[in-house]
Amino acid sequence: MLTRKTLIFLLLSLTYTNLKAQQNKPDEKMGWFADAKLGIFIHWGIYAVNGVSESWSFYNNYLNHDAYMQQLNGFSALKYNPQEWVKLIKESGAKYAVITTKHHDGVALWDSKAAGATTTVKNSASKKDLITPFVNNLKMAGLKTGLYFSLPDWSYPDYDIFTREKKRYDFKKNPKRWNTFLNYYQTQLKELSNQFKPDLLWFDGDWEHTADEWQTEKVSTLLKSENPHIIINSRLDKRGDYETPEQGVPVVRPASKYWELCYTMNDSWGFQPYDQHYKSSNIIIRTLVDCISMGGNLLLDIGPKADGTIAPEQVQILKDLGRWTNKYAEAIYETQAGIPERHFAGKTSLSKDRKTLFLYIDYKTNQGIRLKGIKSNVKSMQLIGGKAVKYTKIDDLEYLLNVSPNDSDQDVTVVKVNFEAPIILAEAGNENISIEDLFSVHTKLDLSTYKLQKLSSVLDKGNNIFNTTNLTADGMNFNAQVKPLDQKVNNWVSKHAEALHKTIAGIPEGHYPGKTVLSADKQTLYLFVEGQPTGPIAIKGLENNISRIRIVGEGTMLNHEVYNKLYWSKVPGIVYIDIPKDKLDDRLTVIAVLLDGPIKLYRENISAIESNL
């Protein structure tokens, strides 16, 4: 017989076990998502016929609704080959795909039976269900299925909003019409859930109504009743499982444990033939690295043409991405966020057991690469898929790696650092170097570049050791008064004196993957560039306009390109600066970025874009 005390204990234990199980469920269902790192977004719809903005073009009255919907007649999908799509997606290294089943224009790409639905089966030239064959091929390929679904439907006669200028009715005064719409869109969600059993539902457009008005609790229950493990993004009135920053790569890691950057290859989601502002494959690969280093995913968008073919520029980027992801799979999938940038001038990630640190190196150098503040014992260092990496232990906490340019990847090289136990980092401290240490000749090793790297770290934190010397802005007649003198360091200092004379601490981590300083008036940003970059160097979150960019010490003017500065968004784009190889300094290059005023930086969370007038 069970005593009352024993029974109460068993009940409490059972309750505790159930609570723990419920708490663990989110992590269990999010496991594949956290490990995936790369997904492909597909914006396909009738807007590809004329190459106009998806849905927004009629909402903003760039053309009227009738003219927009006439594109149904040209939406043929004649060359649509879902098997080839999936093959290309898998080749890219993506582990999941998200396709637009219905955008804000209300055109369903599947055979929706909801009353009043506009579908590609009934209403377009294709006369096809375009979702079913794609989902079938995804599942056969072992990729996870994501379905994009717009909550608003600007074409549906019982949705309250029609265009930016026109509203059909006040839904609060006409609840019957609003309920008709709610039933309509929830019927479509039931169809998607029952027919395709998606792993992920990607909502959009929740800003037009509140959670209660959308009945998000009911929708969430509806979806989970069919699939309790379904993942829902944050655009179901922030009740989803993960954040979805849009376009701009976050400067600081999003607050959510799980997040995904949705990102275009050019400036458009859907196919627009005259948008040739494509990012290079190198930039895309480094964007993926950026996301991985902060523990997030990249959802990279393609916009197929109306006939179902994919633009060659987009195909090439996916193939180039696949080359890199295949080579460095170990450092991509099933990793977690890396270590702070103060330990390494670049991006990093960690294995799940934290015994392996992956260093992403987007430049080539034979001058050594610093890894500092590491308390753990290193077992080995090696290139992924390659040879062992030689390194010198400078002191108990610091290593100097030697990766030959001949062994470097054309985009991003990955070094694998293995530890005997989970990594332990030294607490942040003030790094120092004296004038004597900087200019003295080392008796055994040529540490000139290493000392300059260390100098850049010291200056970055605001400790300008030249303030007590006779260094002037032009570097002339400078005398370090150190013997024997390291002439290589002395020559470098004289050449780059402008970036050393009375400069102050640089910008916070996250904006630039390296060291920086600012002029005293904060209007010139100096970037320290190590080695030979494999592509353009990048600055994130810079709100200022740029007046000019030049190479310090020799005056060459440089061009720059801004990507992801969307005219309707306050989030600044990313500044990319190409540096000619023949203008790089042998030891450490310095770039001066003259701004239109004292520097202003954007460090806020990047969220969904709710309007693009």
Coordinates of C-alpha atoms in Angstrom, one line a residue:
M1 CA 0.0 0.0 0.0
L2 CA 1.2 3.5 -0.9
T3 CA 1.2 5.9 2.0
R4 CA -0.1 9.4 1.5
K5 CA 3.3 10.8 1.9
T6 CA 4.8 8.5 -0.7
L7 CA 1.9 9.3 -3.1
I8 CA 2.4 13.0 -2.7
F9 CA 6.2 12.5 -3.4
L10 CA 5.5 10.5 -6.5
L11 CA 3.0 13.1 -7.8
L12 CA 5.5 15.9 -7.2
S13 CA 8.2 13.9 -8.9
L14 CA 6.0 13.2 -11.9
T15 CA 5.0 16.9 -12.1
Y16 CA 8.7 17.9 -12.0
T17 CA 9.6 15.4 -14.7
N18 CA 6.8 16.7 -16.9
L19 CA 7.9 20.3 -16.4
K20 CA 11.4 19.4 -17.2
A21 CA 10.3 17.5 -20.3
Q22 CA 8.3 20.5 -21.5
Q23 CA 11.2 22.8 -20.8
N24 CA 13.5 20.6 -22.9
K25 CA 11.0 20.3 -25.9
P26 CA 12.0 23.6 -27.5
D27 CA 15.7 22.7 -27.5
E28 CA 14.9 19.2 -28.8
K29 CA 12.7 20.4 -31.7
M30 CA 15.1 23.3 -32.5
G31 CA 18.1 21.0 -32.7
W32 CA 18.1 20.5 -36.4
F33 CA 17.5 24.2 -37.0
A34 CA 20.4 25.2 -34.7
D35 CA 22.7 22.8 -36.5
A36 CA 21.7 23.7 -40.1
K37 CA 23.4 27.1 -40.4
L38 CA 22.3 27.6 -44.0
G39 CA 18.9 27.6 -45.6
I40 CA 17.7 28.8 -49.0
F41 CA 14.8 31.2 -49.3
I42 CA 12.7 31.2 -52.5
H43 CA 10.5 34.1 -53.5
W44 CA 8.6 32.9 -56.5
G45 CA 5.3 34.4 -57.7
I46 CA 3.6 36.3 -60.4
Y47 CA 5.7 39.4 -59.7
A48 CA 8.5 37.7 -61.6
V49 CA 6.6 38.1 -64.9
N50 CA 7.2 41.9 -65.1
G51 CA 10.1 41.8 -62.6
V52 CA 8.3 44.1 -60.1
S53 CA 8.4 44.2 -56.4
E54 CA 6.5 41.3 -54.9
S55 CA 3.0 42.6 -53.7
W56 CA 4.4 45.9 -52.6
S57 CA 4.4 47.3 -56.1
F58 CA 0.5 47.5 -56.2
Y59 CA 0.2 48.2 -52.5
N60 CA 2.4 51.3 -53.0
N61 CA 0.6 52.2 -56.2
Y62 CA 3.5 51.8 -58.5
L63 CA 1.0 50.1 -60.7
N64 CA -2.7 49.4 -60.0
H65 CA -4.0 46.1 -58.7
D66 CA -5.6 45.0 -62.0
A67 CA -2.3 45.5 -63.9
Y68 CA -0.4 43.6 -61.2
M69 CA -2.8 40.7 -61.3
Q70 CA -2.6 40.5 -65.1
Q71 CA 0.8 38.9 -64.5
L72 CA -1.1 35.7 -63.8
N73 CA -1.5 35.4 -67.6
G74 CA 2.3 35.3 -68.0
F75 CA 3.2 33.1 -65.1
S76 CA 3.9 29.9 -67.1
A77 CA 6.4 27.9 -65.0
L78 CA 7.1 26.2 -68.4
K79 CA 10.7 25.3 -67.4
Y80 CA 10.1 24.6 -63.7
N81 CA 12.1 21.6 -62.6
P82 CA 11.8 21.2 -58.9
Q83 CA 14.2 18.3 -58.9
E84 CA 16.9 20.5 -60.3
W85 CA 16.0 23.2 -57.8
V86 CA 16.5 20.8 -54.9
K87 CA 19.7 19.5 -56.4
L88 CA 21.1 23.0 -56.6
I89 CA 20.0 23.8 -53.0
K90 CA 21.6 20.7 -51.7
E91 CA 24.8 21.4 -53.6
S92 CA 25.0 24.8 -51.9
G93 CA 25.2 23.1 -48.5
A94 CA 21.9 24.3 -47.3
K95 CA 20.0 22.0 -44.9
Y96 CA 16.6 23.4 -45.4
A97 CA 14.6 25.6 -47.8
V98 CA 11.7 28.0 -47.3
I99 CA 9.4 28.8 -50.3
T100 CA 6.7 31.4 -50.7
T101 CA 3.4 29.5 -50.7
K102 CA 1.5 32.9 -50.7
H103 CA 2.8 36.4 -50.6
H104 CA 0.8 39.5 -49.6
D105 CA -0.7 39.5 -53.1
G106 CA -2.8 36.5 -52.1
V107 CA -1.8 34.2 -55.0
A108 CA -1.5 30.7 -53.7
L109 CA 1.1 28.5 -55.4
W110 CA -0.7 25.3 -54.3
D111 CA -4.2 24.0 -55.1
S112 CA -5.9 25.8 -52.3
K113 CA -9.6 24.8 -51.9
A114 CA -10.3 27.8 -49.5
A115 CA -13.4 29.7 -50.8
G116 CA -12.4 32.6 -53.0
A117 CA -8.7 31.6 -53.2
T118 CA -6.6 32.9 -56.1
T119 CA -4.3 30.0 -57.1
T120 CA -1.7 29.2 -59.8
V121 CA -3.8 26.1 -60.6
K122 CA -7.0 27.9 -61.4
N123 CA -5.9 31.4 -62.3
S124 CA -2.4 31.4 -63.8
A125 CA -1.0 30.4 -67.1
S126 CA 0.9 27.5 -65.5
K127 CA -2.3 25.7 -64.3
K128 CA 0.0 23.9 -61.9
D129 CA 0.4 23.2 -58.2
L130 CA 3.9 24.4 -57.8
I131 CA 4.4 23.6 -54.1
T132 CA 3.7 19.8 -54.0
P133 CA 6.5 18.7 -56.4
F134 CA 9.0 21.0 -54.7
V135 CA 8.2 19.7 -51.2
N136 CA 8.2 16.1 -52.4
N137 CA 11.7 16.6 -53.8
L138 CA 12.9 18.3 -50.7
K139 CA 11.8 15.4 -48.5
M140 CA 13.3 12.9 -50.8
A141 CA 16.6 14.8 -50.7
G142 CA 16.6 14.7 -46.9
L143 CA 16.2 18.5 -46.6
K144 CA 13.9 20.2 -44.1
T145 CA 10.8 21.8 -45.5
G146 CA 9.9 25.5 -44.7
L147 CA 6.8 27.2 -46.0
Y148 CA 6.5 31.0 -46.2
F149 CA 2.9 32.3 -45.6
S150 CA 1.7 35.9 -45.6
L151 CA -0.8 36.7 -42.9
P152 CA -2.2 39.7 -44.8
D153 CA -3.9 39.1 -48.2
W154 CA -4.3 42.4 -49.9
S155 CA -6.2 40.9 -52.8
Y156 CA -8.8 39.0 -50.7
P157 CA -12.1 41.0 -50.7
D158 CA -12.8 40.4 -47.0
Y159 CA -9.3 41.5 -45.8
D160 CA -9.6 45.0 -44.4
I161 CA -6.4 46.5 -46.1
F162 CA -6.1 46.9 -49.8
T163 CA -3.3 49.4 -50.6
R164 CA -1.4 52.0 -48.7
E165 CA -4.1 54.6 -49.7
K166 CA -7.2 52.4 -49.6
K167 CA -8.8 50.4 -46.8
R168 CA -11.9 48.2 -47.6
Y169 CA -13.6 48.6 -44.2
D170 CA -13.1 49.1 -40.5
F171 CA -12.7 45.5 -39.2
K172 CA -13.8 46.6 -35.7
K173 CA -17.1 47.9 -37.1
N174 CA -17.6 44.9 -39.4
P175 CA -16.5 41.8 -37.5
K176 CA -18.5 39.5 -39.8
R177 CA -16.2 40.3 -42.8
W178 CA -13.1 40.1 -40.6
N179 CA -14.2 36.6 -39.3
T180 CA -14.7 35.6 -42.9
F181 CA -11.1 36.5 -43.6
L182 CA -9.9 34.7 -40.5
N183 CA -11.6 31.6 -41.5
Y184 CA -10.2 31.9 -45.0
Y185 CA -6.5 32.3 -44.0
Q186 CA -6.8 29.6 -41.3
T187 CA -8.3 27.2 -43.7
Q188 CA -5.3 27.7 -46.0
L189 CA -2.9 27.1 -43.1
K190 CA -4.7 23.9 -42.3
E191 CA -4.2 22.8 -45.9
L192 CA -0.5 23.6 -45.8
S193 CA -0.1 21.8 -42.5
N194 CA -2.1 18.7 -43.5
Q195 CA -0.8 18.4 -47.1
F196 CA 2.9 19.2 -46.7
K197 CA 3.6 18.6 -43.0
P198 CA 6.3 21.3 -43.0
D199 CA 9.2 21.3 -40.5
L200 CA 9.0 25.1 -40.4
L201 CA 6.3 27.8 -40.9
W202 CA 7.7 31.2 -41.9
F203 CA 5.1 33.9 -41.3
D204 CA 5.2 37.4 -42.6
G205 CA 3.2 40.6 -42.2
D206 CA 2.0 40.4 -38.6
W207 CA 2.5 44.1 -38.1
E208 CA -0.8 44.9 -39.7
H209 CA -2.8 43.6 -36.8
T210 CA -2.4 42.5 -33.1
A211 CA -2.0 39.0 -31.9
D212 CA -5.6 38.9 -30.7
E213 CA -6.8 40.1 -34.1
W214 CA -4.8 37.5 -35.9
Q215 CA -5.9 34.9 -33.3
T216 CA -2.3 33.8 -33.1
E217 CA -2.9 31.4 -30.1
K218 CA -5.5 29.6 -32.2
V219 CA -3.2 29.4 -35.2
S220 CA -0.3 28.2 -33.1
T221 CA -2.5 25.4 -31.6
L222 CA -3.8 24.5 -35.1
L223 CA -0.3 24.0 -36.5
K224 CA 1.0 22.1 -33.4
S225 CA -1.9 19.8 -33.4
E226 CA -0.8 18.4 -36.7
N227 CA 2.9 18.6 -35.9
P228 CA 3.9 19.2 -32.3
H229 CA 7.5 19.7 -33.5
I230 CA 6.8 22.4 -36.0
I231 CA 9.1 25.4 -35.8
I232 CA 7.5 28.8 -36.2
N233 CA 9.4 32.1 -36.8
S234 CA 9.0 35.2 -34.7
R235 CA 6.7 36.9 -37.2
L236 CA 3.6 35.4 -35.6
D237 CA 3.4 38.4 -33.3
K238 CA 6.8 37.5 -31.7
R239 CA 5.4 34.2 -30.5
G240 CA 7.6 32.1 -32.6
D241 CA 10.6 30.0 -31.9
Y242 CA 13.4 32.2 -33.4
E243 CA 14.2 35.7 -34.5
T244 CA 14.4 36.8 -38.2
P245 CA 16.5 39.8 -38.7
E246 CA 16.3 41.0 -42.3
Q247 CA 18.9 42.0 -44.8
G248 CA 21.5 43.8 -42.5
V249 CA 23.9 41.4 -40.8
P250 CA 23.6 42.1 -37.1
V251 CA 26.4 44.0 -35.5
V252 CA 25.8 42.3 -32.2
R253 CA 24.3 38.9 -31.7
P254 CA 20.5 38.9 -31.5
A255 CA 19.0 38.3 -28.0
S256 CA 17.2 35.1 -29.0
K257 CA 19.0 31.8 -28.6
Y258 CA 17.9 30.9 -32.1
W259 CA 18.0 33.3 -35.1
E260 CA 18.2 33.5 -38.8
L261 CA 19.3 36.3 -41.1
C262 CA 17.1 36.4 -44.3
Y263 CA 19.2 37.9 -47.0
T264 CA 19.1 38.7 -50.7
M265 CA 21.9 38.1 -53.2
N266 CA 21.2 41.4 -54.9
D267 CA 18.7 44.0 -53.6
S268 CA 15.5 42.1 -54.5
W269 CA 13.6 39.2 -53.1
G270 CA 11.8 38.2 -56.3
F271 CA 13.3 38.2 -59.8
Q272 CA 14.0 41.7 -61.1
P273 CA 16.0 41.6 -64.3
Y274 CA 17.5 45.0 -64.0
D275 CA 18.8 44.5 -60.4
Q276 CA 22.4 43.6 -61.1
H277 CA 23.6 44.8 -57.7
Y278 CA 24.8 41.3 -56.8
K279 CA 27.1 40.6 -53.9
S280 CA 30.1 38.5 -54.8
S281 CA 30.3 34.9 -53.8
N282 CA 33.1 35.9 -51.5
I283 CA 30.8 38.4 -49.7
I284 CA 28.1 35.8 -49.4
I285 CA 30.5 33.2 -47.9
R286 CA 31.8 35.8 -45.4
T287 CA 28.2 36.7 -44.5
L288 CA 27.5 33.0 -43.7
V289 CA 30.6 33.0 -41.6
D290 CA 29.4 36.1 -39.8
C291 CA 26.1 34.4 -38.9
I292 CA 27.8 31.1 -37.8
S293 CA 30.2 33.1 -35.6
M294 CA 27.2 34.6 -33.7
G295 CA 25.4 31.3 -33.4
G296 CA 22.8 32.0 -36.1
N297 CA 21.7 30.8 -39.6
L298 CA 21.8 32.4 -43.0
L299 CA 18.6 32.1 -45.1
L300 CA 19.9 33.1 -48.5
D301 CA 17.3 34.2 -51.0
I302 CA 16.8 33.3 -54.7
G303 CA 14.1 34.7 -57.0
P304 CA 13.3 32.4 -59.9
K305 CA 12.0 33.7 -63.2
A306 CA 8.4 33.3 -64.3
D307 CA 9.3 30.3 -66.4
G308 CA 10.9 28.5 -63.4
T309 CA 14.5 29.0 -64.3
I310 CA 17.0 30.6 -61.9
A311 CA 19.2 33.5 -63.0
P312 CA 22.8 32.3 -63.8
E313 CA 24.2 34.8 -61.3
Q314 CA 22.2 33.2 -58.5
V315 CA 23.1 29.7 -59.7
Q316 CA 26.8 30.6 -59.6
I317 CA 26.6 32.0 -56.1
L318 CA 25.0 28.8 -54.9
K319 CA 27.6 26.6 -56.6
D320 CA 30.5 28.8 -55.1
L321 CA 28.8 28.5 -51.7
G322 CA 28.7 24.8 -52.1
R323 CA 32.4 24.6 -52.9
W324 CA 33.2 26.3 -49.6
T325 CA 30.5 24.5 -47.4
N326 CA 31.6 21.1 -48.7
K327 CA 35.3 21.8 -48.0
Y328 CA 34.6 23.2 -44.5
A329 CA 31.5 21.3 -43.3
E330 CA 33.2 20.4 -40.0
A331 CA 33.4 24.1 -39.1
I332 CA 29.9 25.0 -40.2
Y333 CA 27.2 22.5 -39.1
E334 CA 26.6 21.6 -35.5
T335 CA 28.8 24.5 -34.3
Q336 CA 28.0 27.2 -31.8
A337 CA 28.9 30.9 -31.4
G338 CA 32.6 31.6 -31.1
I339 CA 34.7 33.6 -28.8
P340 CA 34.9 37.5 -28.4
E341 CA 36.9 39.3 -31.1
R342 CA 39.4 40.6 -28.5
H343 CA 41.0 37.1 -28.7
F344 CA 41.2 36.9 -32.5
A345 CA 41.0 39.5 -35.2
G346 CA 38.3 37.7 -37.1
K347 CA 35.3 35.4 -36.8
T348 CA 35.3 32.1 -34.8
S349 CA 33.0 29.3 -33.8
L350 CA 33.1 26.4 -31.3
S351 CA 32.3 22.7 -31.4
K352 CA 29.4 21.7 -29.2
D353 CA 31.8 20.2 -26.6
R354 CA 33.8 23.5 -26.7
K355 CA 37.0 21.5 -27.2
T356 CA 37.5 22.7 -30.8
L357 CA 37.8 26.3 -31.8
F358 CA 37.4 27.2 -35.5
L359 CA 39.2 30.3 -36.8
Y360 CA 37.8 31.8 -40.0
I361 CA 40.6 33.7 -41.8
D362 CA 39.6 35.9 -44.7
Y363 CA 43.0 37.1 -45.6
K364 CA 46.4 35.6 -46.7
T365 CA 49.6 36.3 -44.8
N366 CA 53.0 34.9 -44.1
Q367 CA 53.5 37.3 -41.2
G368 CA 51.7 35.4 -38.5
I369 CA 48.2 35.4 -37.0
R370 CA 47.5 36.2 -33.4
L371 CA 45.4 34.1 -31.0
K372 CA 45.4 35.5 -27.5
G373 CA 43.9 35.2 -24.1
I374 CA 43.6 31.4 -24.3
K375 CA 44.1 29.7 -21.0
S376 CA 43.5 26.1 -22.3
N377 CA 46.2 23.8 -23.4
V378 CA 46.4 23.4 -27.1
K379 CA 46.7 19.8 -28.4
S380 CA 47.1 20.7 -32.1
M381 CA 46.3 23.1 -34.8
Q382 CA 45.5 22.2 -38.4
L383 CA 43.9 23.4 -41.6
I384 CA 40.5 21.6 -42.1
G385 CA 41.1 19.1 -44.8
G386 CA 44.8 19.9 -44.8
K387 CA 48.1 19.9 -43.0
A388 CA 49.1 20.8 -39.5
V389 CA 49.5 24.5 -38.7
K390 CA 52.8 25.6 -37.3
Y391 CA 52.5 27.9 -34.3
T392 CA 54.7 29.7 -31.8
K393 CA 53.6 30.0 -28.2
I394 CA 54.5 33.6 -27.3
D395 CA 53.5 33.3 -23.6
D396 CA 51.1 31.3 -21.5
L397 CA 48.1 32.9 -23.1
E398 CA 49.1 33.8 -26.6
Y399 CA 49.9 32.0 -29.9
L400 CA 51.2 33.1 -33.2
L401 CA 50.0 31.0 -36.1
N402 CA 51.7 30.6 -39.4
V403 CA 49.4 29.7 -42.3
S404 CA 51.1 29.8 -45.7
P405 CA 49.3 31.9 -48.4
N406 CA 49.8 28.8 -50.6
D407 CA 47.6 26.8 -48.2
S408 CA 44.9 29.5 -47.9
D409 CA 41.4 29.3 -49.3
Q410 CA 40.4 31.8 -52.0
D411 CA 37.5 33.0 -49.8
V412 CA 37.9 32.0 -46.1
T413 CA 40.4 29.6 -44.7
V414 CA 39.5 27.6 -41.5
V415 CA 42.0 26.6 -38.9
K416 CA 40.9 24.0 -36.3
V417 CA 42.4 24.5 -32.8
N418 CA 42.0 21.4 -30.6
F419 CA 42.1 21.6 -26.8
E420 CA 42.5 18.9 -24.2
A421 CA 39.4 20.2 -22.4
P422 CA 36.6 22.7 -23.0
I423 CA 38.1 26.1 -23.9
I424 CA 38.8 28.5 -21.0
L425 CA 39.4 32.2 -21.9
A426 CA 41.4 34.7 -19.9
E427 CA 39.4 37.7 -18.6
A428 CA 39.7 40.8 -20.7
G429 CA 42.7 42.9 -19.5
N430 CA 44.5 45.9 -20.7
E431 CA 47.1 44.9 -23.3
N432 CA 50.3 46.9 -23.2
I433 CA 53.4 47.4 -25.2
S434 CA 56.0 50.0 -24.4
I435 CA 58.0 52.2 -26.8
E436 CA 61.1 50.2 -25.9
D437 CA 59.4 46.8 -26.6
L438 CA 57.9 48.1 -29.8
F439 CA 61.2 49.4 -31.3
S440 CA 63.7 46.9 -29.8
V441 CA 65.2 44.2 -32.1
H442 CA 64.3 40.7 -31.0
T443 CA 67.4 38.6 -31.0
K444 CA 65.9 35.3 -32.3
L445 CA 62.8 36.0 -34.3
D446 CA 61.6 38.7 -36.6
L447 CA 58.6 39.9 -34.6
S448 CA 58.2 43.2 -36.4
T449 CA 54.7 42.4 -37.7
Y450 CA 53.6 40.8 -34.4
K451 CA 54.6 43.9 -32.5
L452 CA 52.7 46.1 -34.9
Q453 CA 49.6 43.8 -34.5
K454 CA 50.0 44.1 -30.7
L455 CA 50.4 47.9 -31.1
S456 CA 47.1 48.1 -33.0
S457 CA 45.3 46.3 -30.2
V458 CA 46.8 48.7 -27.6
L459 CA 45.8 51.7 -29.7
D460 CA 42.3 50.3 -30.3
K461 CA 41.6 50.4 -26.6
G462 CA 42.7 54.0 -26.3
N463 CA 46.2 53.6 -24.9
N464 CA 48.2 55.8 -27.3
I465 CA 51.8 55.2 -26.4
F466 CA 53.0 57.9 -28.8
N467 CA 51.4 60.7 -26.9
T468 CA 54.7 61.0 -24.8
T469 CA 57.0 60.9 -27.9
N470 CA 58.0 63.5 -30.5
L471 CA 55.9 61.8 -33.2
T472 CA 54.1 64.3 -35.5
A473 CA 51.3 63.7 -38.0
D474 CA 53.7 63.6 -40.9
G475 CA 56.2 61.2 -39.1
M476 CA 59.2 63.3 -40.0
N477 CA 62.2 63.5 -37.7
F478 CA 60.7 60.9 -35.4
N479 CA 63.2 59.4 -32.9
A480 CA 62.2 56.4 -30.8
Q481 CA 65.5 56.7 -28.9
V482 CA 65.8 52.9 -28.7
K483 CA 68.9 51.0 -29.5
P484 CA 69.4 48.6 -31.2
L485 CA 66.4 49.8 -33.3
D486 CA 64.0 47.6 -35.2
Q487 CA 64.2 49.5 -38.5
K488 CA 61.2 47.7 -40.0
V489 CA 59.0 49.0 -37.1
N490 CA 60.5 52.4 -37.2
N491 CA 59.9 52.7 -41.0
W492 CA 56.3 51.6 -40.5
V493 CA 55.6 54.1 -37.7
S494 CA 57.0 57.0 -39.7
K495 CA 54.9 56.0 -42.7
H496 CA 51.7 55.6 -40.8
A497 CA 52.2 58.4 -38.3
E498 CA 48.9 60.0 -39.2
A499 CA 47.0 57.1 -37.7
L500 CA 49.2 57.2 -34.5
H501 CA 49.4 60.9 -33.8
K502 CA 46.9 61.9 -31.1
T503 CA 44.4 59.2 -32.2
I504 CA 42.0 57.8 -29.7
A505 CA 40.2 54.5 -29.0
G506 CA 38.5 52.8 -31.9
I507 CA 35.0 51.5 -32.4
P508 CA 33.4 48.6 -30.5
E509 CA 33.6 45.0 -31.5
G510 CA 31.2 43.8 -34.2
H511 CA 31.5 46.7 -36.6
Y512 CA 34.8 45.7 -38.1
P513 CA 36.7 42.4 -37.7
G514 CA 40.0 44.0 -36.8
K515 CA 41.5 46.9 -34.9
T516 CA 40.6 50.5 -35.3
V517 CA 41.4 54.0 -34.0
L518 CA 39.7 57.4 -34.4
S519 CA 41.1 60.8 -35.0
A520 CA 40.7 63.2 -32.1
D521 CA 37.6 64.8 -33.7
K522 CA 36.1 61.4 -34.3
Q523 CA 35.6 62.2 -38.0
T524 CA 38.3 59.9 -39.4
L525 CA 38.1 56.1 -38.8
Y526 CA 41.4 54.3 -39.2
L527 CA 41.2 50.6 -40.0
F528 CA 44.2 48.2 -39.5
V529 CA 44.2 45.6 -42.2
E530 CA 46.2 42.4 -41.7
G531 CA 47.6 40.5 -44.6
Q532 CA 46.1 40.4 -48.1
P533 CA 42.2 40.3 -47.8
T534 CA 40.5 37.7 -50.0
G535 CA 37.8 40.2 -50.8
P536 CA 36.7 43.7 -49.8
I537 CA 37.0 44.6 -46.1
A538 CA 33.7 45.4 -44.5
I539 CA 32.3 47.9 -41.9
K540 CA 28.9 47.3 -40.4
G541 CA 26.6 49.7 -38.7
L542 CA 28.1 52.9 -40.0
E543 CA 25.4 55.6 -40.0
N544 CA 27.6 58.4 -41.5
N545 CA 28.1 59.2 -45.1
I546 CA 31.7 58.6 -46.3
S547 CA 33.5 61.6 -47.8
R548 CA 36.6 59.7 -49.0
I549 CA 38.7 56.7 -48.3
R550 CA 42.5 56.5 -48.8
I551 CA 45.5 54.4 -47.9
V552 CA 47.5 56.0 -45.0
G553 CA 51.1 56.8 -45.8
E554 CA 50.9 56.9 -49.6
G555 CA 47.6 58.6 -50.4
T556 CA 45.8 56.3 -52.9
M557 CA 42.1 57.0 -53.0
L558 CA 39.8 54.0 -52.7
N559 CA 36.3 53.3 -53.9
H560 CA 33.6 51.7 -51.7
E561 CA 30.3 49.9 -52.3
V562 CA 27.3 49.8 -50.0
Y563 CA 25.1 46.7 -49.8
N564 CA 21.8 46.2 -48.0
K565 CA 21.1 49.9 -47.5
L566 CA 17.4 49.7 -48.2
Y567 CA 15.8 53.1 -48.7
W568 CA 12.8 52.3 -46.5
S569 CA 14.9 51.1 -43.5
K570 CA 16.9 53.1 -41.0
V571 CA 19.4 50.3 -40.7
P572 CA 22.7 51.4 -42.4
G573 CA 24.1 49.2 -45.2
I574 CA 27.4 47.4 -45.0
V575 CA 30.3 49.3 -46.5
Y576 CA 32.7 47.2 -48.5
I577 CA 36.2 48.6 -49.5
D578 CA 38.4 47.0 -52.1
I579 CA 42.1 47.4 -51.5
P580 CA 44.4 46.9 -54.5
K581 CA 46.9 44.2 -53.8
D582 CA 49.9 46.3 -54.9
K583 CA 49.0 48.9 -52.3
L584 CA 49.0 46.7 -49.3
D585 CA 51.7 47.2 -46.7
D586 CA 54.1 44.3 -46.2
R587 CA 53.3 44.3 -42.4
L588 CA 50.1 46.1 -41.6
T589 CA 48.0 48.3 -43.9
V590 CA 46.0 51.2 -42.5
I591 CA 43.0 52.7 -44.3
A592 CA 41.6 56.1 -43.4
V593 CA 37.8 56.6 -43.8
L594 CA 36.9 60.3 -43.7
L595 CA 33.3 60.8 -42.5
D596 CA 30.8 63.6 -42.9
G597 CA 30.9 64.3 -39.2
P598 CA 31.8 62.7 -35.9
I599 CA 31.2 58.9 -36.2
K600 CA 27.7 57.5 -35.5
L601 CA 27.2 53.8 -35.1
Y602 CA 24.1 51.6 -35.3
R603 CA 24.1 48.8 -32.7
E604 CA 20.4 48.0 -32.4
N605 CA 18.7 44.7 -33.2
I606 CA 17.8 44.3 -36.8
S607 CA 14.2 43.1 -37.2
A608 CA 11.6 42.6 -39.8
I609 CA 11.0 45.3 -42.4
E610 CA 7.4 46.5 -42.0
S611 CA 7.1 49.0 -44.8
N612 CA 9.0 49.6 -48.0
L613 CA 7.4 52.6 -49.7

